[in-house]
Amino acid sequence: GGTYYFVESDSDVSSAFGDAFGGVLSVVAQNVVLSISAPPEAKLIMVHHENKTKKEDSSYVVKLGDLYAEERRDVIFEVTLRSDENISEEVQGIPHANATLSYLDTVEGKLVDEDTVTANIARPDNTTISAPNPSVAVQWLRTCATYGMEEADQVSQRGDLKTARAKITLLLQKLRRE
């Protein structure tokens, strides 16, 4: 399978790539906005995204911009769960976040305001620690690396290169442990 293009000159390369990737790079959702809040069983600590806004009710709005076909965006956030030992866990787990997505569907040409989705987490009665989700772990490490590099850069901008190097060294050690 596949598609073949005859490229006669260098100037024809961009046209061939444009045809080949045109469908893949088409905008399918414009002005995507993610709203994140915590249910009573949890507290939303932080949303790690540069385009976040914290609202008065402690929820967050994250402006994601436009999405292309086959593209995905990850938004990392931190929550704490109530440490109530009397929590009776239902089959679905304990709610820890509510999320709503709104956007302009460019394919259908209409505004979409999705229903709120509640994320749940299991809280076993023992000390079992579940394996981290690999995709979430990678994004968390990326977030930690970004914060660490920004902090080291701020220190170096003040002229303290020794402390900046030490911060980077500690960051690398932490990332290797994780």
Short mmCIF file of C-alpha atoms in Angstrom, two decimals:
data_model
loop_
_atom_site.label_atom_id
_atom_site.label_comp_id
_atom_site.label_asym_id
_atom_site.label_seq_id
_atom_site.Cartn_x
_atom_site.Cartn_y
_atom_site.Cartn_z
CA GLY A 1 0.00 0.00 0.00
CA GLY A 2 0.90 3.63 0.02
CA THR A 3 1.00 6.56 -2.31
CA TYR A 4 3.78 7.43 -4.72
CA TYR A 5 4.72 10.85 -6.07
CA PHE A 6 6.95 11.72 -8.98
CA VAL A 7 9.12 14.65 -7.92
CA GLU A 8 10.74 16.26 -10.93
CA SER A 9 12.59 19.05 -9.13
CA ASP A 10 13.46 20.29 -5.64
CA SER A 11 10.60 22.78 -5.74
CA ASP A 12 8.09 19.92 -6.17
CA VAL A 13 9.09 18.28 -2.87
CA SER A 14 7.02 20.65 -0.72
CA SER A 15 3.94 20.06 -2.85
CA ALA A 16 4.34 16.27 -2.55
CA PHE A 17 4.73 16.52 1.23
CA GLY A 18 1.76 18.87 1.43
CA ASP A 19 -0.41 16.37 -0.43
CA ALA A 20 0.83 13.43 1.63
CA PHE A 21 0.46 15.10 5.03
CA GLY A 22 -2.52 17.30 4.24
CA GLY A 23 -5.06 14.97 5.86
CA VAL A 24 -2.85 14.17 8.84
CA LEU A 25 -2.11 17.81 9.62
CA SER A 26 -5.67 19.08 9.23
CA VAL A 27 -7.10 21.01 12.16
CA VAL A 28 -10.00 18.98 13.56
CA ALA A 29 -10.70 20.99 16.73
CA GLN A 30 -10.23 24.71 17.32
CA ASN A 31 -10.05 26.64 20.59
CA VAL A 32 -9.93 23.50 22.71
CA VAL A 33 -10.53 24.24 26.41
CA LEU A 34 -10.18 21.68 29.19
CA SER A 35 -11.85 22.36 32.55
CA ILE A 36 -10.61 20.37 35.55
CA SER A 37 -12.15 20.33 39.02
CA ALA A 38 -12.04 18.11 42.08
CA PRO A 39 -15.02 16.35 43.65
CA PRO A 40 -15.57 16.53 47.44
CA GLU A 41 -13.43 13.39 47.94
CA ALA A 42 -10.33 15.14 46.58
CA LYS A 43 -8.45 18.43 46.38
CA LEU A 44 -6.93 19.73 43.16
CA ILE A 45 -3.40 20.85 44.04
CA MET A 46 -1.90 21.98 40.73
CA VAL A 47 -2.33 21.75 36.98
CA HIS A 48 1.02 21.67 35.21
CA HIS A 49 0.40 23.53 31.95
CA GLU A 50 1.60 26.90 30.71
CA ASN A 51 -1.87 27.99 29.55
CA LYS A 52 -3.74 27.25 32.78
CA THR A 53 -5.93 29.62 34.75
CA LYS A 54 -7.02 28.92 38.32
CA LYS A 55 -10.58 29.96 39.03
CA GLU A 56 -12.03 31.22 42.33
CA ASP A 57 -13.62 27.83 43.04
CA SER A 58 -10.13 26.19 42.84
CA SER A 59 -10.90 24.56 39.50
CA TYR A 60 -8.66 25.14 36.48
CA VAL A 61 -9.24 26.04 32.85
CA VAL A 62 -6.56 24.99 30.37
CA LYS A 63 -6.51 26.53 26.89
CA LEU A 64 -5.08 23.91 24.54
CA GLY A 65 -5.50 25.81 21.27
CA ASP A 66 -6.08 23.88 18.04
CA LEU A 67 -5.72 20.13 17.61
CA TYR A 68 -4.71 18.39 14.41
CA ALA A 69 -5.88 14.99 13.18
CA GLU A 70 -4.12 12.16 15.05
CA GLU A 71 -2.69 14.61 17.62
CA ARG A 72 -3.00 14.17 21.36
CA ARG A 73 -2.25 16.52 24.25
CA ASP A 74 -1.35 15.53 27.78
CA VAL A 75 -2.20 17.67 30.80
CA ILE A 76 -0.63 16.62 34.08
CA PHE A 77 -2.32 17.60 37.34
CA GLU A 78 -1.93 16.75 41.01
CA VAL A 79 -4.70 15.85 43.42
CA THR A 80 -4.84 14.63 46.99
CA LEU A 81 -7.48 12.25 48.16
CA ARG A 82 -9.24 12.42 51.49
CA SER A 83 -7.47 10.16 53.97
CA ASP A 84 -10.68 8.91 55.51
CA GLU A 85 -10.31 5.29 56.60
CA ASN A 86 -14.09 4.88 56.53
CA ILE A 87 -14.30 5.37 52.78
CA SER A 88 -16.20 2.46 51.31
CA GLU A 89 -14.89 1.99 47.81
CA GLU A 90 -17.43 1.29 45.13
CA VAL A 91 -16.57 -0.86 42.14
CA GLN A 92 -15.65 2.24 40.14
CA GLY A 93 -13.21 3.55 42.75
CA ILE A 94 -13.01 6.91 44.45
CA PRO A 95 -13.58 10.06 42.33
CA HIS A 96 -10.49 12.27 42.15
CA ALA A 97 -11.08 14.60 39.19
CA ASN A 98 -13.80 15.94 36.92
CA ALA A 99 -12.95 17.04 33.39
CA THR A 100 -14.90 18.75 30.64
CA LEU A 101 -13.73 19.49 27.11
CA SER A 102 -15.13 22.16 24.80
CA TYR A 103 -14.06 23.03 21.26
CA LEU A 104 -15.17 23.89 17.75
CA ASP A 105 -15.44 20.71 15.69
CA THR A 106 -14.08 21.89 12.32
CA VAL A 107 -15.21 18.72 10.54
CA GLU A 108 -18.85 19.08 11.58
CA GLY A 109 -18.72 22.87 11.89
CA LYS A 110 -20.34 22.99 15.34
CA LEU A 111 -19.46 23.86 18.92
CA VAL A 112 -18.96 20.87 21.18
CA ASP A 113 -19.31 21.01 24.95
CA GLU A 114 -18.71 17.49 26.23
CA ASP A 115 -20.36 16.09 29.34
CA THR A 116 -18.22 16.08 32.46
CA VAL A 117 -16.19 12.90 32.89
CA THR A 118 -15.21 11.76 36.38
CA ALA A 119 -11.89 9.98 36.88
CA ASN A 120 -11.78 7.36 39.62
CA ILE A 121 -8.94 5.67 41.44
CA ALA A 122 -8.87 2.46 43.45
CA ARG A 123 -7.97 2.69 47.15
CA PRO A 124 -7.23 -0.85 48.33
CA ASP A 125 -7.42 -1.73 52.03
CA ASN A 126 -3.77 -2.83 52.12
CA THR A 127 -0.38 -1.32 51.37
CA THR A 128 -0.39 -2.44 47.75
CA ILE A 129 1.10 0.12 45.39
CA SER A 130 -0.03 -0.20 41.82
CA ALA A 131 2.40 0.14 38.94
CA PRO A 132 2.47 3.64 37.44
CA ASN A 133 0.96 4.19 34.04
CA PRO A 134 3.98 4.46 31.67
CA SER A 135 2.48 7.32 29.67
CA VAL A 136 1.70 9.35 32.81
CA ALA A 137 5.13 8.56 34.26
CA VAL A 138 6.88 9.90 31.14
CA GLN A 139 4.83 13.10 31.20
CA TRP A 140 5.47 13.56 34.94
CA LEU A 141 9.24 13.16 34.41
CA ARG A 142 9.07 15.66 31.54
CA THR A 143 7.26 18.11 33.81
CA CYS A 144 9.79 17.62 36.64
CA ALA A 145 12.66 18.11 34.19
CA THR A 146 11.12 21.33 32.86
CA TYR A 147 10.63 22.79 36.33
CA GLY A 148 14.14 21.76 37.38
CA MET A 149 15.77 23.30 34.32
CA GLU A 150 13.79 26.52 34.75
CA GLU A 151 14.87 26.76 38.39
CA ALA A 152 18.53 26.12 37.50
CA ASP A 153 18.31 28.73 34.73
CA GLN A 154 16.97 31.35 37.16
CA VAL A 155 19.82 30.64 39.57
CA SER A 156 22.39 30.84 36.76
CA GLN A 157 20.92 34.15 35.57
CA ARG A 158 21.77 35.53 39.01
CA GLY A 159 25.38 34.44 38.43
CA ASP A 160 25.43 31.45 40.78
CA LEU A 161 26.63 28.81 38.32
CA LYS A 162 27.85 26.44 41.02
CA THR A 163 24.37 26.19 42.57
CA ALA A 164 22.77 25.92 39.12
CA ARG A 165 25.04 22.97 38.23
CA ALA A 166 24.24 21.34 41.57
CA LYS A 167 20.51 21.69 40.89
CA ILE A 168 20.91 20.07 37.46
CA THR A 169 22.97 17.24 38.96
CA LEU A 170 20.31 16.58 41.62
CA LEU A 171 17.60 16.72 38.96
CA LEU A 172 19.42 14.13 36.83
CA GLN A 173 19.82 11.85 39.84
CA LYS A 174 16.11 12.15 40.64
CA LEU A 175 15.09 11.44 37.06
CA ARG A 176 17.33 8.36 36.89
CA ARG A 177 15.81 7.01 40.12
CA GLU A 178 12.29 7.43 38.80
#
